Tab-separated table of C-alpha atoms in Angstrom:
chain	number	residue	atom	x	y	z
A	1	UNK	CA	0.000	0.000	0.000
A	2	UNK	CA	1.214	3.495	-0.832
A	3	UNK	CA	2.234	5.512	2.257
A	4	UNK	CA	-0.181	8.340	2.960
A	5	UNK	CA	2.528	10.967	3.193
A	6	UNK	CA	3.565	10.439	-0.445
A	7	UNK	CA	0.147	10.974	-2.048
A	8	UNK	CA	-0.140	14.749	-2.356
A	9	UNK	CA	3.065	15.694	-4.150
A	10	UNK	CA	1.871	19.234	-4.753
A	11	UNK	CA	1.087	19.939	-1.104
A	12	UNK	CA	4.509	18.623	-0.130
A	13	UNK	CA	6.381	20.944	-2.484
A	14	UNK	CA	4.366	23.999	-1.366
A	15	UNK	CA	4.802	23.096	2.309
A	16	UNK	CA	8.552	22.873	1.765
A	17	UNK	CA	8.805	25.987	-0.429
A	18	UNK	CA	6.126	28.412	0.713
A	19	UNK	CA	7.824	31.160	-1.281
A	20	UNK	CA	6.281	29.613	-4.423
A	21	UNK	CA	2.778	30.575	-3.319
A	22	UNK	CA	1.345	33.449	-5.326
A	23	UNK	CA	4.191	33.416	-7.875
A	24	UNK	CA	4.458	32.277	-11.482
A	25	UNK	CA	5.777	28.971	-10.096
A	26	UNK	CA	2.293	28.283	-8.752
A	27	UNK	CA	0.913	28.772	-12.257
A	28	UNK	CA	3.432	26.293	-13.679
A	29	UNK	CA	2.580	23.727	-11.028
A	30	UNK	CA	-1.120	24.182	-11.778
A	31	UNK	CA	-0.331	23.142	-15.353
A	32	UNK	CA	1.232	19.965	-13.956
A	33	UNK	CA	-1.927	19.290	-11.981
A	34	UNK	CA	-3.804	19.214	-15.279
A	35	UNK	CA	-1.679	16.227	-16.306
A	36	UNK	CA	-2.549	14.242	-13.173
A	37	UNK	CA	-4.996	12.039	-15.044
A	38	UNK	CA	-2.239	10.992	-17.471
A	39	UNK	CA	0.937	10.977	-15.359
A	40	UNK	CA	0.911	8.274	-12.641
A	41	UNK	CA	0.999	10.167	-9.305
A	42	UNK	CA	2.466	7.246	-7.371
A	43	UNK	CA	5.374	7.125	-9.815
A	44	UNK	CA	6.003	10.877	-9.810
A	45	UNK	CA	8.192	13.068	-7.628
A	46	UNK	CA	9.585	16.589	-7.318
A	47	UNK	CA	13.245	17.615	-7.231
A	48	UNK	CA	14.550	21.154	-6.700
A	49	UNK	CA	17.839	21.419	-8.567
A	50	UNK	CA	20.727	23.831	-8.086
A	51	UNK	CA	22.988	23.614	-11.130
A	52	UNK	CA	25.578	26.006	-9.689
A	53	UNK	CA	26.200	23.896	-6.597
A	54	UNK	CA	25.311	20.568	-8.298
A	55	UNK	CA	22.993	19.691	-5.403
A	56	UNK	CA	19.303	18.976	-4.915
A	57	UNK	CA	17.776	21.331	-2.395
A	58	UNK	CA	14.598	19.267	-2.119
A	59	UNK	CA	13.644	15.703	-3.085
A	60	UNK	CA	10.064	14.605	-2.447
A	61	UNK	CA	9.356	11.527	-0.361
A	62	UNK	CA	7.859	9.705	-3.333
A	63	UNK	CA	11.327	9.572	-4.941
A	64	UNK	CA	12.173	6.559	-2.789
A	65	UNK	CA	8.833	4.858	-3.471
A	66	UNK	CA	9.063	5.355	-7.244
A	67	UNK	CA	12.719	4.434	-7.780
A	68	UNK	CA	13.900	2.858	-4.558
A	69	UNK	CA	16.873	5.230	-4.524
A	70	UNK	CA	18.010	7.163	-1.448
A	71	UNK	CA	16.848	10.730	-0.836
A	72	UNK	CA	19.645	11.260	1.663
A	73	UNK	CA	22.296	10.535	-0.979
A	74	UNK	CA	20.535	12.896	-3.385
A	75	UNK	CA	20.872	15.583	-0.717
A	76	UNK	CA	24.465	14.821	0.323
A	77	UNK	CA	26.127	13.586	-2.894
A	78	UNK	CA	23.928	15.544	-5.302
A	79	UNK	CA	24.438	15.322	-9.056
A	80	UNK	CA	27.139	12.583	-9.042
A	81	UNK	CA	24.733	10.198	-7.294
A	82	UNK	CA	21.788	11.009	-9.606
A	83	UNK	CA	23.846	10.979	-12.806
A	84	UNK	CA	25.386	7.611	-11.887
A	85	UNK	CA	21.924	6.095	-12.424
A	86	UNK	CA	21.399	7.549	-15.905
A	87	UNK	CA	21.558	5.132	-18.821
A	88	UNK	CA	25.084	5.499	-20.291
A	89	UNK	CA	23.649	5.964	-23.790
A	90	UNK	CA	21.275	8.716	-22.650
A	91	UNK	CA	23.565	10.786	-20.418
A	92	UNK	CA	25.761	12.394	-23.120
A	93	UNK	CA	22.707	13.149	-25.269
A	94	UNK	CA	20.912	14.656	-22.280
A	95	UNK	CA	23.920	16.829	-21.410
A	96	UNK	CA	23.927	18.116	-24.990
A	97	UNK	CA	20.194	18.804	-24.714
A	98	UNK	CA	20.716	20.973	-21.630
A	99	UNK	CA	23.453	22.969	-23.326
A	100	UNK	CA	21.314	23.604	-26.413
A	101	UNK	CA	18.290	24.591	-24.324
A	102	UNK	CA	20.370	27.104	-22.376
A	103	UNK	CA	21.783	28.607	-25.578
A	104	UNK	CA	18.251	28.989	-26.944
A	105	UNK	CA	17.055	30.530	-23.676
A	106	UNK	CA	19.874	33.042	-23.443
A	107	UNK	CA	19.751	34.090	-27.104
A	108	UNK	CA	16.085	33.768	-28.082
A	109	UNK	CA	14.035	34.527	-24.955
A	110	UNK	CA	13.948	38.034	-23.438
A	111	UNK	CA	15.202	38.069	-19.865
A	112	UNK	CA	11.885	39.292	-18.455
A	113	UNK	CA	10.052	36.309	-19.981
A	114	UNK	CA	12.318	33.508	-18.770
A	115	UNK	CA	10.346	32.905	-15.560
A	116	UNK	CA	7.421	31.872	-17.797
A	117	UNK	CA	9.388	29.013	-19.365
A	118	UNK	CA	8.939	25.301	-18.857
A	119	UNK	CA	11.441	22.735	-20.128
A	120	UNK	CA	10.515	19.138	-20.918
A	121	UNK	CA	12.841	16.223	-21.696
A	122	UNK	CA	13.128	12.490	-21.097
A	123	UNK	CA	15.842	9.974	-20.178
A	124	UNK	CA	16.291	6.548	-18.606
A	125	UNK	CA	17.492	5.895	-15.056
A	126	UNK	CA	18.353	2.712	-13.195
A	127	UNK	CA	16.200	1.988	-10.158
A	128	UNK	CA	17.215	0.161	-6.983
A	129	UNK	CA	16.407	-3.199	-8.625
A	130	UNK	CA	18.900	-2.545	-11.384
A	131	UNK	CA	16.221	-1.987	-14.024
A	132	UNK	CA	16.052	1.045	-16.296
A	133	UNK	CA	12.840	3.063	-16.465
A	134	UNK	CA	11.877	6.032	-18.621
A	135	UNK	CA	11.529	9.395	-16.889
A	136	UNK	CA	9.580	12.346	-18.286
A	137	UNK	CA	10.723	15.586	-16.638
A	138	UNK	CA	9.061	19.000	-16.637
A	139	UNK	CA	11.366	21.660	-15.191
A	140	UNK	CA	10.570	25.264	-14.370
A	141	UNK	CA	13.288	27.788	-13.462
A	142	UNK	CA	12.846	29.478	-10.101
A	143	UNK	CA	16.048	31.497	-9.754
A	144	UNK	CA	18.371	33.195	-12.253
A	145	UNK	CA	21.975	34.367	-11.972
A	146	UNK	CA	23.170	37.897	-12.711
A	147	UNK	CA	23.256	37.130	-16.436
A	148	UNK	CA	19.661	35.894	-16.413
A	149	UNK	CA	20.614	32.219	-16.774
A	150	UNK	CA	18.394	29.701	-14.925
A	151	UNK	CA	20.409	28.129	-12.096
A	152	UNK	CA	17.734	26.748	-9.754
A	153	UNK	CA	14.643	24.917	-10.950
A	154	UNK	CA	11.793	22.764	-9.770
A	155	UNK	CA	11.531	19.458	-11.638
A	156	UNK	CA	8.455	17.247	-11.789
A	157	UNK	CA	9.497	13.737	-12.861
A	158	UNK	CA	7.248	10.801	-13.788
A	159	UNK	CA	8.004	7.213	-14.748
A	160	UNK	CA	6.278	6.741	-18.101
A	161	UNK	CA	7.677	3.428	-19.283
A	162	UNK	CA	10.031	0.564	-18.570
A	163	UNK	CA	13.406	-0.017	-20.228
A	164	UNK	CA	12.338	0.514	-23.846
A	165	UNK	CA	14.559	2.968	-25.694
A	166	UNK	CA	12.700	6.137	-26.593
A	167	UNK	CA	13.913	9.106	-28.603
A	168	UNK	CA	15.133	11.913	-26.360
A	169	UNK	CA	12.859	14.853	-27.129
A	170	UNK	CA	13.200	18.318	-25.620
A	171	UNK	CA	10.781	21.224	-25.659
A	172	UNK	CA	10.614	24.741	-24.304
A	173	UNK	CA	7.143	26.141	-23.653
A	174	UNK	CA	6.147	29.579	-22.364
A	175	UNK	CA	3.073	30.643	-20.447
A	176	UNK	CA	0.981	33.103	-22.440
A	177	UNK	CA	-1.442	35.674	-21.021
A	178	UNK	CA	-4.063	32.935	-20.626
A	179	UNK	CA	-1.667	30.861	-18.506
A	180	UNK	CA	-1.491	28.360	-21.358
A	181	UNK	CA	1.745	26.946	-22.745
A	182	UNK	CA	2.920	27.807	-26.239
A	183	UNK	CA	5.854	25.933	-27.747
A	184	UNK	CA	8.997	27.936	-28.519
A	185	UNK	CA	11.374	25.031	-29.162
A	186	UNK	CA	10.900	21.380	-30.083
A	187	UNK	CA	13.651	18.985	-31.101
A	188	UNK	CA	14.123	15.242	-31.306
A	189	UNK	CA	17.727	14.626	-30.296
A	190	UNK	CA	17.632	10.958	-31.326
A	191	UNK	CA	16.248	9.377	-34.490
A	192	UNK	CA	13.849	11.235	-36.744
A	193	UNK	CA	10.114	10.922	-36.092
A	194	UNK	CA	6.996	11.888	-37.982
A	195	UNK	CA	6.343	14.450	-35.250
A	196	UNK	CA	9.458	16.353	-36.340
A	197	UNK	CA	7.484	17.679	-39.316
A	198	UNK	CA	5.014	19.462	-37.047
A	199	UNK	CA	5.233	23.176	-36.323
A	200	UNK	CA	5.396	24.549	-32.779
A	201	UNK	CA	1.766	25.647	-33.094
A	202	UNK	CA	0.722	22.143	-34.166
A	203	UNK	CA	2.589	20.707	-31.169
A	204	UNK	CA	0.522	22.988	-28.899
A	205	UNK	CA	-2.737	21.898	-30.525
A	206	UNK	CA	-1.847	18.202	-30.183
A	207	UNK	CA	-1.077	18.700	-26.486
A	208	UNK	CA	-4.347	20.525	-25.848
A	209	UNK	CA	-6.351	17.949	-27.815
A	210	UNK	CA	-4.811	15.222	-25.664
A	211	UNK	CA	-6.004	17.175	-22.613
A	212	UNK	CA	-9.597	17.001	-23.927
A	213	UNK	CA	-9.926	20.594	-25.121
A	214	UNK	CA	-12.376	21.430	-27.912
A	215	UNK	CA	-11.377	23.519	-30.939
A	216	UNK	CA	-13.154	26.504	-29.377
A	217	UNK	CA	-11.304	26.074	-26.073
A	218	UNK	CA	-7.963	25.650	-27.841
A	219	UNK	CA	-8.584	28.788	-29.884
A	220	UNK	CA	-9.344	30.788	-26.752
A	221	UNK	CA	-6.223	29.508	-24.981
A	222	UNK	CA	-3.921	30.250	-27.928
A	223	UNK	CA	-5.606	33.466	-29.144
A	224	UNK	CA	-6.581	32.024	-32.521
A	225	UNK	CA	-9.967	31.225	-34.087
A	226	UNK	CA	-11.612	27.814	-33.795
A	227	UNK	CA	-11.558	27.686	-37.607
A	228	UNK	CA	-7.764	28.030	-37.550
A	229	UNK	CA	-7.588	25.238	-34.971
A	230	UNK	CA	-9.670	22.992	-37.227
A	231	UNK	CA	-7.349	23.705	-40.163
A	232	UNK	CA	-4.373	22.762	-38.002
A	233	UNK	CA	-6.130	19.569	-36.895
A	234	UNK	CA	-6.667	18.490	-40.495
A	235	UNK	CA	-3.042	19.254	-41.366
A	236	UNK	CA	-1.798	17.316	-38.339
A	237	UNK	CA	-3.830	14.237	-39.255
A	238	UNK	CA	-2.512	14.409	-42.806
A	239	UNK	CA	1.106	14.814	-41.727
A	240	UNK	CA	0.948	11.941	-39.231
A	241	UNK	CA	-1.232	9.758	-41.461
A	242	UNK	CA	-4.011	9.307	-38.895
A	243	UNK	CA	-7.668	8.889	-39.794
A	244	UNK	CA	-9.195	10.476	-36.697
A	245	UNK	CA	-8.467	12.836	-33.825
A	246	UNK	CA	-9.130	9.941	-31.425
A	247	UNK	CA	-6.301	7.980	-33.032
A	248	UNK	CA	-4.056	11.045	-32.742
A	249	UNK	CA	-4.918	11.558	-29.078
A	250	UNK	CA	-4.226	7.911	-28.266
A	251	UNK	CA	-0.849	8.234	-29.971
A	252	UNK	CA	-0.113	11.313	-27.828
A	253	UNK	CA	-1.085	9.580	-24.599
A	254	UNK	CA	0.971	6.473	-25.309
A	255	UNK	CA	4.053	8.506	-26.204
A	256	UNK	CA	3.538	11.206	-23.541
A	257	UNK	CA	3.662	14.208	-25.875
A	258	UNK	CA	3.035	16.765	-23.121
C-alpha cells in the first residue's frame, strides 16, 4: 500500500517551499496538476535542482517509493549520485540537450520572460532493482543568476515506461497571457520521427487535444480562431497519417507528448 505521506506531491512541495505561493511557479505547477490524469501520481516526484552547486535542495518523499533510490544521498552527494543512475547511452545526449536549451534561452528569450518558461525532456534511469525506467521531466526555473541564466529549478518527474529505448525529445514552452503553454522550441535529439514535421503551433494543438480541449477552447487559450484550430487539426492528421483525432490523441497519450 502506498504511504499516505507520499500521495499529495503538490502539497509537499508547497509546504517545503512556501515562497512559491502566489508566484508564477504556482501557475506552472497548476499546469502539472492538469496532467494528473495521465501521469501516474504514485510514480512521480519533485526535485529542486541547483545547477551552480550541483545539489538537490529538495527531493520529495515519493522519490524513494518510485525508484527505490536514497533521498539522503541525493541531498548529500547531489548530481554525481543522480547521474550515476542515468543510462550510459542517454547521459551524453541529455547533457547536450541541456546545453542547447540554455543557448536557446539566453539568445532567443527576453530576460523578463524567462520565468514563464517550462522545459521538458526524457531519459532513462536505473532503479534500486537494477532496471532502467523512462523518466519524463518538466522543469521550471525558479532562480536566475546575474546574467539571467536559470540556475535553480523545480523538476516534476514521472516514470512513463520501462526499459524501452525512446527518442530523447526536448521542448521549451512559455506561459501566455491565458496561462497556457505555447511551444517555442521542439527537437528530437535521437532518431527522426513523424512528429518532427510538425510546427510549434501544431505541437501545442496536439497537447491541448490530448487534454480534452475542444477547438473553441484551444482557440481561446492560444488566441486564434476555432476555424484556424480545425485547419491545423486536419493538417496534423494528414502529416501523421491518422484517420481520426481519437487515433491522434491515443498516440499522444501512449508517447507522452506533453
